[in-house]
mmCIF file of C-alpha atoms in Angstrom:
data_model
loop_
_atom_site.group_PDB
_atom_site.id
_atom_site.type_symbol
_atom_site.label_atom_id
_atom_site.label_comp_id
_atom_site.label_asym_id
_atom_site.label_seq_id
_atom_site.Cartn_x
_atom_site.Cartn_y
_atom_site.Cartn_z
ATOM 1 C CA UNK A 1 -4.934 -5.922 -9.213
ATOM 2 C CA UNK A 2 -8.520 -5.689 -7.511
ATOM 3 C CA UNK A 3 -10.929 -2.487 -8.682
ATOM 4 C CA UNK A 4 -14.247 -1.366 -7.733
ATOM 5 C CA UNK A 5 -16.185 -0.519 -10.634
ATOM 6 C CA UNK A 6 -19.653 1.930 -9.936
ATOM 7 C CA UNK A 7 -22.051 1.913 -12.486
ATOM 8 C CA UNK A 8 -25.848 1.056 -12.678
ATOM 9 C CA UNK A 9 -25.871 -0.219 -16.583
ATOM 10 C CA UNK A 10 -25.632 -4.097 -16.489
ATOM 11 C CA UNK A 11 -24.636 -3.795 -19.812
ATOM 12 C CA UNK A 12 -22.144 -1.540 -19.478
ATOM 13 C CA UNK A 13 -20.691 -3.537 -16.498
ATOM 14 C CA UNK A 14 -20.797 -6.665 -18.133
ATOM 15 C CA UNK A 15 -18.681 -5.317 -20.665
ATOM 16 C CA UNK A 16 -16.083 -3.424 -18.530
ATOM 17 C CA UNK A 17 -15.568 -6.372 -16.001
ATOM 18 C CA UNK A 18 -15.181 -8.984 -18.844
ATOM 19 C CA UNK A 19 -12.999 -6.979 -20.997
ATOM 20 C CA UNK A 20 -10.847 -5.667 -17.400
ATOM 21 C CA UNK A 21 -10.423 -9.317 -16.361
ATOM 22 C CA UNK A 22 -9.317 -10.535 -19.842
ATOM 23 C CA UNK A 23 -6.375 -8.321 -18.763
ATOM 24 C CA UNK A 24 -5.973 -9.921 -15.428
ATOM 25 C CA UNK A 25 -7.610 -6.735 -13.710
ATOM 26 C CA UNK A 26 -10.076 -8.407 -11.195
ATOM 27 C CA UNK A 27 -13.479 -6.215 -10.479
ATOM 28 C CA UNK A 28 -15.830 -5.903 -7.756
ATOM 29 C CA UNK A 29 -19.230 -4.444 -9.520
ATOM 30 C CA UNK A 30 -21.408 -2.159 -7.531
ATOM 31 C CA UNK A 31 -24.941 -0.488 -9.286
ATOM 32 C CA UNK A 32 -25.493 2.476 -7.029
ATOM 33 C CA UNK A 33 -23.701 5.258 -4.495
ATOM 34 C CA UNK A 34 -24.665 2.685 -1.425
ATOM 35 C CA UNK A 35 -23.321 -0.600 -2.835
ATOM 36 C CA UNK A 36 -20.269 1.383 -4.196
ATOM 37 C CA UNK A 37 -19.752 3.088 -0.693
ATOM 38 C CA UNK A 38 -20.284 -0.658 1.384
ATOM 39 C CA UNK A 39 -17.613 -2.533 -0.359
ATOM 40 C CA UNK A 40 -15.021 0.439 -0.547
ATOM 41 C CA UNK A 41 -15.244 0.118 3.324
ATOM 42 C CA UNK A 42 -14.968 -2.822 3.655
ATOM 43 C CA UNK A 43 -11.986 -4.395 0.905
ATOM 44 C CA UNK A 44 -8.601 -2.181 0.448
ATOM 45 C CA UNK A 45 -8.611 -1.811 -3.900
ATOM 46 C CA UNK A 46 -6.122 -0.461 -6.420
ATOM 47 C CA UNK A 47 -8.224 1.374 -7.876
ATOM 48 C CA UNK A 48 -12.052 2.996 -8.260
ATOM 49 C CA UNK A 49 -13.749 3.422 -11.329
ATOM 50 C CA UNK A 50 -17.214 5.527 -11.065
ATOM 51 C CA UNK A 51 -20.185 6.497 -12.929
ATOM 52 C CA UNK A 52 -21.318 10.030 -12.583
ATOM 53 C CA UNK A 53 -25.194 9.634 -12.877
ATOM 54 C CA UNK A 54 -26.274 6.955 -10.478
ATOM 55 C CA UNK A 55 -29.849 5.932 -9.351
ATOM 56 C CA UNK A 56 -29.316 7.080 -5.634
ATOM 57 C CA UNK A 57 -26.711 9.932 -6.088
ATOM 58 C CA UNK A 58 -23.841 10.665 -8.008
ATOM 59 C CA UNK A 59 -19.772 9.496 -8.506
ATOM 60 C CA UNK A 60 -18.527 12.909 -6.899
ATOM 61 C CA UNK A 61 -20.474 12.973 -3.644
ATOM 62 C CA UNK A 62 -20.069 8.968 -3.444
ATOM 63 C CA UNK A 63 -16.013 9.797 -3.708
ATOM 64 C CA UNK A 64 -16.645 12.911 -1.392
ATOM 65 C CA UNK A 65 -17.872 11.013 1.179
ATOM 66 C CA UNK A 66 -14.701 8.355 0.377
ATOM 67 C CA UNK A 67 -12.397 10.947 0.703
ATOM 68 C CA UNK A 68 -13.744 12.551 3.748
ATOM 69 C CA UNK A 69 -13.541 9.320 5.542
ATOM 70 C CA UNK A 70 -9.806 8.900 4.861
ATOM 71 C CA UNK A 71 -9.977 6.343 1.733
ATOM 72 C CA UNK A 72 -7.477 7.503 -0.925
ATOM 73 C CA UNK A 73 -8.074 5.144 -3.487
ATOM 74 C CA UNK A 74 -6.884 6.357 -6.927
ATOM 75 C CA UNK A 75 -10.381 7.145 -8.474
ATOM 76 C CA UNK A 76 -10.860 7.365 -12.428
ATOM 77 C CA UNK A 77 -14.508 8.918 -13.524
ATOM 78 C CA UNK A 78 -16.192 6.959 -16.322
ATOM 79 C CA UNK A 79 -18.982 9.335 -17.786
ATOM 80 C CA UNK A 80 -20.649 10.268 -20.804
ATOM 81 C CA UNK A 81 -20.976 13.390 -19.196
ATOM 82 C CA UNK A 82 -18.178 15.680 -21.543
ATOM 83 C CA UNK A 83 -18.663 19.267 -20.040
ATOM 84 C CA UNK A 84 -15.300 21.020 -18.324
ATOM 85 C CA UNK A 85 -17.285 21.383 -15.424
ATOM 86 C CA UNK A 86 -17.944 18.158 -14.845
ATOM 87 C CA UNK A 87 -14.366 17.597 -15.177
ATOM 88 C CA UNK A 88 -13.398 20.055 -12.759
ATOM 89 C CA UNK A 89 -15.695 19.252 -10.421
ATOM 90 C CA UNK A 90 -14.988 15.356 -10.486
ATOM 91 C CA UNK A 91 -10.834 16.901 -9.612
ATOM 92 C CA UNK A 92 -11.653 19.074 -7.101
ATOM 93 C CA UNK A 93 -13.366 16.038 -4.786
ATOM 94 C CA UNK A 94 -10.073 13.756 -5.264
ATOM 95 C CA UNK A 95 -10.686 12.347 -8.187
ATOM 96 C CA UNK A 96 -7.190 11.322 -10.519
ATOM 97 C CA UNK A 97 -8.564 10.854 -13.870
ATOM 98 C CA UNK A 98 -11.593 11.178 -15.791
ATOM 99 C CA UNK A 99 -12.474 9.233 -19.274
ATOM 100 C CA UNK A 100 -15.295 10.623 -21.798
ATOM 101 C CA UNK A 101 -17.375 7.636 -23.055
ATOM 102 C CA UNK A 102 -17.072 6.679 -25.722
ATOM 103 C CA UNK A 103 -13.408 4.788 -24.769
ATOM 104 C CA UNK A 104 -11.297 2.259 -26.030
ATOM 105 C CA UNK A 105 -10.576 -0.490 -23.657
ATOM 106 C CA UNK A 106 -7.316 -0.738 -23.987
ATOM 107 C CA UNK A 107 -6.858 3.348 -23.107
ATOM 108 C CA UNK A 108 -9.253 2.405 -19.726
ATOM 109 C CA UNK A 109 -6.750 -0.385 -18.925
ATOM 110 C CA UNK A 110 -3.761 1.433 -19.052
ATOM 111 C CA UNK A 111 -5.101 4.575 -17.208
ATOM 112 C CA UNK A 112 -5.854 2.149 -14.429
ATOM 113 C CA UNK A 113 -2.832 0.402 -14.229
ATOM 114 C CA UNK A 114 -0.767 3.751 -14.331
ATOM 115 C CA UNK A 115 -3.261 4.610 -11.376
ATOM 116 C CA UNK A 116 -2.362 1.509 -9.678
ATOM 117 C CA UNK A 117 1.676 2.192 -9.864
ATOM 118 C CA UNK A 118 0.923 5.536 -9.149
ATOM 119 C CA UNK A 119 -0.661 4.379 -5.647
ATOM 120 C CA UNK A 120 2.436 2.173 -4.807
ATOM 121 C CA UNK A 121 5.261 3.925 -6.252
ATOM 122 C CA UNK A 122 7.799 4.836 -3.585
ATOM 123 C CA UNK A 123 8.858 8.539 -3.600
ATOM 124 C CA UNK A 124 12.901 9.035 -2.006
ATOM 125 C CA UNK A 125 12.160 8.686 1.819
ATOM 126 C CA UNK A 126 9.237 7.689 1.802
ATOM 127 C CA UNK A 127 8.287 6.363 5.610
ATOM 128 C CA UNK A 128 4.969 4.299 7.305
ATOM 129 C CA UNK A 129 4.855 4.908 10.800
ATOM 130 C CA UNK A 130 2.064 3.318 12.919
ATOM 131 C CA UNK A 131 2.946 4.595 16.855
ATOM 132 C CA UNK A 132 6.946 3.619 17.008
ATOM 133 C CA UNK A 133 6.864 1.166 14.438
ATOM 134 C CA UNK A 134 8.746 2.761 11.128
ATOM 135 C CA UNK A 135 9.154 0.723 7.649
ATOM 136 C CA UNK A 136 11.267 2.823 5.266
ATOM 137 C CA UNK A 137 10.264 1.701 2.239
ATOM 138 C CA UNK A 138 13.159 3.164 0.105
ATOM 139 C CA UNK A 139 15.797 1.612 2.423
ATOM 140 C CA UNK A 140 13.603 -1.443 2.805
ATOM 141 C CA UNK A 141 14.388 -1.252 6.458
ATOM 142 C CA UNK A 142 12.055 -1.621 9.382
ATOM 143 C CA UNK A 143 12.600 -0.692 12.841
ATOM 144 C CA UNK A 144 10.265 -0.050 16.417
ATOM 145 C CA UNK A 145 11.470 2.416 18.898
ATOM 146 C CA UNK A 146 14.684 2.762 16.836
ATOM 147 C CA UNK A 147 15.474 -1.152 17.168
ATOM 148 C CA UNK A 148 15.951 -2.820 13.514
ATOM 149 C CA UNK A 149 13.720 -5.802 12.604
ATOM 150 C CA UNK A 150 15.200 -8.390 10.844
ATOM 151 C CA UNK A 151 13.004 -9.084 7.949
ATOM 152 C CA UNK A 152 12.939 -11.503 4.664
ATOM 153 C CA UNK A 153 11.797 -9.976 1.067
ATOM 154 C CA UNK A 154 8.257 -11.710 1.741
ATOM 155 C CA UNK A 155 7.899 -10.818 5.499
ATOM 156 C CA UNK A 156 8.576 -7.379 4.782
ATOM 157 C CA UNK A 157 6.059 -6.920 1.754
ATOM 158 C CA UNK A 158 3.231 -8.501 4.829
ATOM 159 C CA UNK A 159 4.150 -5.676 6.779
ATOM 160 C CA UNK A 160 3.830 -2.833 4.509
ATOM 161 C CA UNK A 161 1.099 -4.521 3.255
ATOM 162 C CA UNK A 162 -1.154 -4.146 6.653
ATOM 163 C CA UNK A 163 0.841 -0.826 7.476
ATOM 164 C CA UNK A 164 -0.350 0.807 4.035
ATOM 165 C CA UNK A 165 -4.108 -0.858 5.009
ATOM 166 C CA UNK A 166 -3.472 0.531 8.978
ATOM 167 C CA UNK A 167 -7.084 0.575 10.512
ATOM 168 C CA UNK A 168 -8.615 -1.244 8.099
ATOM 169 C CA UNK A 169 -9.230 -5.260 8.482
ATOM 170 C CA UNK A 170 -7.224 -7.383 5.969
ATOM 171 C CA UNK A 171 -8.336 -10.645 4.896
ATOM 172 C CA UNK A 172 -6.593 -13.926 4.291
ATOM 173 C CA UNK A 173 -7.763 -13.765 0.768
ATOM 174 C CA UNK A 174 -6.078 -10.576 0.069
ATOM 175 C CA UNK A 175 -2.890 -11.011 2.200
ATOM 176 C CA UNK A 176 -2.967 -14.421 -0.359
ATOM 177 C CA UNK A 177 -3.721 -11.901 -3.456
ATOM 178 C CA UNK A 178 -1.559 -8.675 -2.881
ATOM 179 C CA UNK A 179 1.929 -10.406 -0.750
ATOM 180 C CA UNK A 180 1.865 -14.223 -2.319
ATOM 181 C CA UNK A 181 0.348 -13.527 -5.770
ATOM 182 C CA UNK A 182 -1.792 -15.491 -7.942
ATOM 183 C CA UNK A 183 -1.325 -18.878 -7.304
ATOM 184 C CA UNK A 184 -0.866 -19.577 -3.713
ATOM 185 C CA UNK A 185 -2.983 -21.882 -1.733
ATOM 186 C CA UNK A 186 -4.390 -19.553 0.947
ATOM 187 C CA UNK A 187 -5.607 -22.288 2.771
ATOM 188 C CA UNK A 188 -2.159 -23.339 3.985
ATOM 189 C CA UNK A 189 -0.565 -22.373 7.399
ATOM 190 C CA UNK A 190 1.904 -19.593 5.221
ATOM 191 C CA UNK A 191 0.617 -16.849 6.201
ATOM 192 C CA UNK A 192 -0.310 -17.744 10.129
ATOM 193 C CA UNK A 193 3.401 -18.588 10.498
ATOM 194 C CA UNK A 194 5.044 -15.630 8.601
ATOM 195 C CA UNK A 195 2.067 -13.666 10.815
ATOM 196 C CA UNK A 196 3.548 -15.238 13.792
ATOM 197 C CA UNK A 197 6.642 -14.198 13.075
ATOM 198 C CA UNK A 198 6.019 -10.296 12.344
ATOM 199 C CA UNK A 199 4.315 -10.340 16.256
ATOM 200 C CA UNK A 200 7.536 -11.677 17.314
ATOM 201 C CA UNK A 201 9.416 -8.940 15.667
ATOM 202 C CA UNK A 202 6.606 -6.434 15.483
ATOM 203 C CA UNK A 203 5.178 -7.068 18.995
ATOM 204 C CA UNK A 204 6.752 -9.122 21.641
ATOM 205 C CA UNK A 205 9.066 -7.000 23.319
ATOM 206 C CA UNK A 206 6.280 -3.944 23.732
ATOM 207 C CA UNK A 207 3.517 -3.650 25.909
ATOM 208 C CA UNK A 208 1.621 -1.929 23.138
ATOM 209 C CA UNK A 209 0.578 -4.732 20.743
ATOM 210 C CA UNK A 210 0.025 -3.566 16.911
ATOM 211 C CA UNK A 211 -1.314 -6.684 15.085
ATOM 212 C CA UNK A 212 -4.925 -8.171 16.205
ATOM 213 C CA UNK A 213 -6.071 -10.746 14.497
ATOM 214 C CA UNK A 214 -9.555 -11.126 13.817
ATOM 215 C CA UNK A 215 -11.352 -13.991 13.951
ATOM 216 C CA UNK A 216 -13.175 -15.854 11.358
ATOM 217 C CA UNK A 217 -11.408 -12.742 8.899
ATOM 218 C CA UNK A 218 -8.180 -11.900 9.022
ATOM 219 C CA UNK A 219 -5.813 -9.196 10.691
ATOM 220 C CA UNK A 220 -5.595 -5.727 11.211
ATOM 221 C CA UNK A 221 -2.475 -3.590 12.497
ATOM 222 C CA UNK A 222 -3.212 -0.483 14.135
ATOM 223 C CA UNK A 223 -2.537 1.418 17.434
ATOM 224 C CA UNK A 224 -5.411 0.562 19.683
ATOM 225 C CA UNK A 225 -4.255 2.223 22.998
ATOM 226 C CA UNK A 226 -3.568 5.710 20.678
ATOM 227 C CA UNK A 227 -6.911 5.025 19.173
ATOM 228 C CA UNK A 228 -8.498 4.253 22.208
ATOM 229 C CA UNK A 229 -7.227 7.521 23.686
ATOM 230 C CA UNK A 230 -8.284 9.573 20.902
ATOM 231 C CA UNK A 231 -12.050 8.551 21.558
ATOM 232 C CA UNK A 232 -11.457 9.339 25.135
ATOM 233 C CA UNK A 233 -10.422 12.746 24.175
ATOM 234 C CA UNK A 234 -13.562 13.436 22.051
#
């Protein structure tokens, strides 16, 4: 599990991220609205954990401006700031949760981790579609313009992986950390040839192509001829 953690006390973040990755939570630390708002762009986390009162702004318009650009991280608020209003106000611009300080630690790590299975719990139906490309998740099925696509356990967590991240780039390193697990030498060819094999599925029958990879990076699966269009439009 990989969370971004908002907060402009070194102490206090020195405390959270040791205590967090005691617990095998890994945490990406960020002191201020512009850090925090960088490195939610630009890595896909289970969840956010954010300050109110920050040097350059605050935790609700640094989530407002998340939200409005179409990241729905789970986001729990981590304030000494008690009032209702704050609260309220912290809900009403997506936030999921919202801890007083003074906390236990062990109350913070299991309000993120119900967070986290919150995020990738599977309601009945549940569907990804990215143009004709479909993975029902509760039938564990995958199909593109109706035609099934013959996947293994592993091959088909890949591809929800980059269909949940759609749009957004996707790293070796966290293909390695959210589809192999803890453990895995990233540096191997795995995940090229299980890659290889999704465009063979995914891709090679279509003229539209859904997974790019990007050099020096990693990959990212998206609809570049709809997206293309789209910008056209506007």
């Amino acid at each position: 599990m990989l969370v971004l953690y908002v907060e402009d006390d070194p102490v206090a973040r020195e405390f959270i991220q040791r205590g967090l990755e005691k617990a095998g939570i890994k945490v990406d630390l960020a002191p201020d609205v512009a850090t925090g708002i960088e490195l939610a762009h630009s890595r896909v986390y289970d969840v956010l954990i954010l300050d109110v009162m920050l040097p350059d702004g605050d935790g609700f318009s640094l989530l407002r401006d998340l939200r409005f650009a179409g990241i729905q991280t789970p986001a729990l608020y981590l304030s000494a700031r008690t009032a209702v209003a704050d609260k309220v106000r912290g809900l009403e611009v997506g936030g999921d949760d919202y801890l007083p300080k003074p906390f236990a630690l062990a109350e913070l790590i299991a309000r993120i981790q119900a967070l986290a299975r919150r995020r990738w719990e599977v309601p009945a139906g549940e569907k990804i579609h990215v143009a004709d490309l479909e993975l029902d998740l509760a039938a564990r099925r995958a199909t593109r313009a109706g035609k099934p696509i013959d996947l293994s356990p592993r091959q088909f967590a890949l591809l929800e992986y980059l269909m949940r991240n759609r749009g957004h780039a996707v790293s070796r390193s966290m293909l390695t950390e959210n589809v192999w697990g803890h453990g895995f030498e990233s540096r191997s060819n795995a995940i090229d040839v299980q890659i290889n094999y999704l465009r063979q599925r995914v891709d090679r029958d279509f003229d539209t192509k859904l997974i790019h990879t990007l050099k020096g990076f990693g990959y990212i699966l998206e609809d570049r001829n709809s997206a293309e269009g789209s910008s056209q439009e506007a």
